[in-house]
Amino acid sequence: DGALMRSNIRLRDYAEYLDGLILQGGADVSPRAYGEEPMRPEWAGDPVRDAYEMELLHEFMEARKPVLGICRGMQLINVAFGGTLYQDIALQAQGASAHRSAEYDRHVHDVRFTEGGLLSRLFGAPGGGVVSIHHQAVRTL
């Protein structure tokens, strides 16, 4: 009947059968994924998840399917294509706006949308506030 059995599913099968991929937030991207050692043991990330999601990302890109990265997902996409991250915004990017606080999931900071871009058209505004609990950020693209 063409149904996939758990034992024979490959990552490329997901890319073949699904319309797109969303990579969401979660644990840090391991600094080892972009050639660095963790500055602190608790920032070691999840290298197994990193490897799995990067391979999945490449399968979806190869299949020319859309991919959306949210939070960690966006950072992972950057790393998968050769970029790097700040392991900790507060330690390594002094002067950057705060992306987390003691309020945790109630911390909000402003974002600006590209004038005439999709988000500014959708929201009818030049920007707005977003909830943020990040301590990692894109360093190099």
Coordinates of C-alpha atoms in Angstrom, one line a residue:
D1 CA 0.0 0.0 0.0
G2 CA 3.1 2.3 -0.1
A3 CA 3.0 3.0 3.7
L4 CA 6.3 3.7 5.3
M5 CA 7.3 1.3 8.1
R6 CA 9.2 2.8 11.0
S7 CA 12.2 0.6 10.3
N8 CA 12.7 1.9 6.7
I9 CA 12.1 5.6 7.1
R10 CA 15.1 7.8 6.0
L11 CA 15.5 11.5 6.4
R12 CA 15.0 12.1 2.7
D13 CA 11.6 10.4 3.0
Y14 CA 10.5 13.2 5.3
A15 CA 11.6 15.8 2.7
E16 CA 9.8 13.8 0.0
Y17 CA 6.5 13.5 1.8
L18 CA 6.2 16.7 3.8
D19 CA 5.5 20.2 2.3
G20 CA 8.1 22.0 4.4
L21 CA 10.2 21.9 7.6
I22 CA 10.0 24.0 10.7
L23 CA 13.0 24.0 13.0
Q24 CA 12.0 25.3 16.4
G25 CA 13.6 26.5 19.6
G26 CA 15.2 24.5 22.4
A27 CA 18.7 23.7 23.7
D28 CA 21.7 25.7 22.6
V29 CA 23.3 24.8 19.3
S30 CA 26.5 23.1 20.3
P31 CA 29.6 25.4 19.8
R32 CA 31.4 22.3 18.5
A33 CA 29.0 22.5 15.5
Y34 CA 30.8 25.7 14.4
G35 CA 34.3 24.8 15.5
E36 CA 34.4 26.2 19.1
E37 CA 34.6 24.6 22.5
P38 CA 31.8 25.6 25.0
M39 CA 32.8 28.5 27.2
R40 CA 30.8 26.9 30.0
P41 CA 29.8 23.2 30.4
E42 CA 26.1 24.1 30.5
W43 CA 26.4 25.6 27.0
A44 CA 27.5 22.3 25.4
G45 CA 24.1 22.1 23.6
D46 CA 22.7 18.9 22.2
P47 CA 25.1 17.6 19.5
V48 CA 22.9 14.6 18.6
R49 CA 19.9 16.9 17.9
D50 CA 22.2 19.3 16.0
A51 CA 23.4 16.5 13.7
Y52 CA 19.9 15.2 13.1
E53 CA 18.4 18.5 12.4
M54 CA 21.3 19.6 10.1
E55 CA 20.9 16.5 8.1
L56 CA 17.2 16.9 7.9
L57 CA 17.7 20.6 6.8
H58 CA 20.0 19.5 4.0
E59 CA 17.5 16.9 2.8
F60 CA 14.7 19.6 2.6
M61 CA 17.1 22.0 0.9
E62 CA 18.1 19.4 -1.6
A63 CA 14.4 18.6 -2.2
R64 CA 13.8 22.4 -2.7
K65 CA 11.2 22.5 0.1
P66 CA 10.6 25.5 2.3
V67 CA 12.3 25.7 5.7
L68 CA 11.5 28.1 8.6
G69 CA 13.8 28.4 11.5
I70 CA 12.4 29.9 14.8
C71 CA 14.9 30.8 17.5
R72 CA 17.3 27.9 17.8
G73 CA 16.1 26.8 14.4
M74 CA 17.3 30.0 12.7
Q75 CA 20.6 29.8 14.5
L76 CA 21.0 26.1 13.4
I77 CA 20.3 27.0 9.8
N78 CA 23.1 29.6 10.0
V79 CA 25.5 27.1 11.5
A80 CA 24.6 24.4 9.0
F81 CA 25.6 26.7 6.1
G82 CA 28.9 27.7 7.7
G83 CA 28.0 30.6 10.0
T84 CA 28.9 30.9 13.7
L85 CA 27.2 32.1 16.8
Y86 CA 27.9 34.1 19.9
Q87 CA 27.8 31.5 22.7
D88 CA 26.6 34.2 25.0
I89 CA 25.3 37.6 23.9
A90 CA 26.0 39.3 27.3
L91 CA 29.6 38.1 27.4
Q92 CA 30.6 38.4 23.7
A93 CA 28.5 41.1 22.2
Q94 CA 28.6 43.9 24.8
G95 CA 26.2 46.7 23.9
A96 CA 23.7 44.4 22.2
S97 CA 20.2 44.8 23.4
A98 CA 19.1 42.3 26.1
H99 CA 17.6 39.2 24.8
R100 CA 16.6 37.6 28.1
S101 CA 16.1 38.6 31.7
A102 CA 14.8 37.3 35.1
E103 CA 11.3 37.6 33.6
Y104 CA 12.3 34.7 31.3
D105 CA 9.3 34.1 29.0
R106 CA 7.9 37.6 29.6
H107 CA 11.0 39.5 28.4
V108 CA 10.2 41.6 25.3
H109 CA 12.5 43.5 23.0
D110 CA 11.8 45.6 19.9
V111 CA 12.4 44.4 16.3
R112 CA 12.4 46.4 13.1
F113 CA 11.0 45.1 9.9
T114 CA 12.4 45.9 6.5
E115 CA 10.5 48.7 4.9
G116 CA 8.2 47.2 2.3
G117 CA 9.1 43.7 3.3
L118 CA 6.7 40.9 4.0
L119 CA 6.5 41.4 7.8
S120 CA 5.9 45.1 7.5
R121 CA 3.1 44.5 5.0
L122 CA 1.6 41.7 7.1
F123 CA 1.7 43.7 10.4
G124 CA 1.2 47.1 8.8
A125 CA 3.9 48.5 11.1
P126 CA 7.7 49.2 10.9
G127 CA 8.3 46.8 13.8
G128 CA 7.1 45.6 17.2
G129 CA 7.9 43.7 20.3
V130 CA 8.9 40.1 20.5
V131 CA 9.3 37.7 23.4
S132 CA 13.0 36.6 23.7
I133 CA 14.8 34.2 25.9
H134 CA 18.0 33.9 23.9
H135 CA 21.6 33.9 25.1
Q136 CA 23.0 32.8 21.8
A137 CA 22.9 34.9 18.6
V138 CA 24.2 34.9 15.0
R139 CA 27.9 36.0 14.9
T140 CA 28.8 35.4 11.3
L141 CA 26.7 34.5 8.3

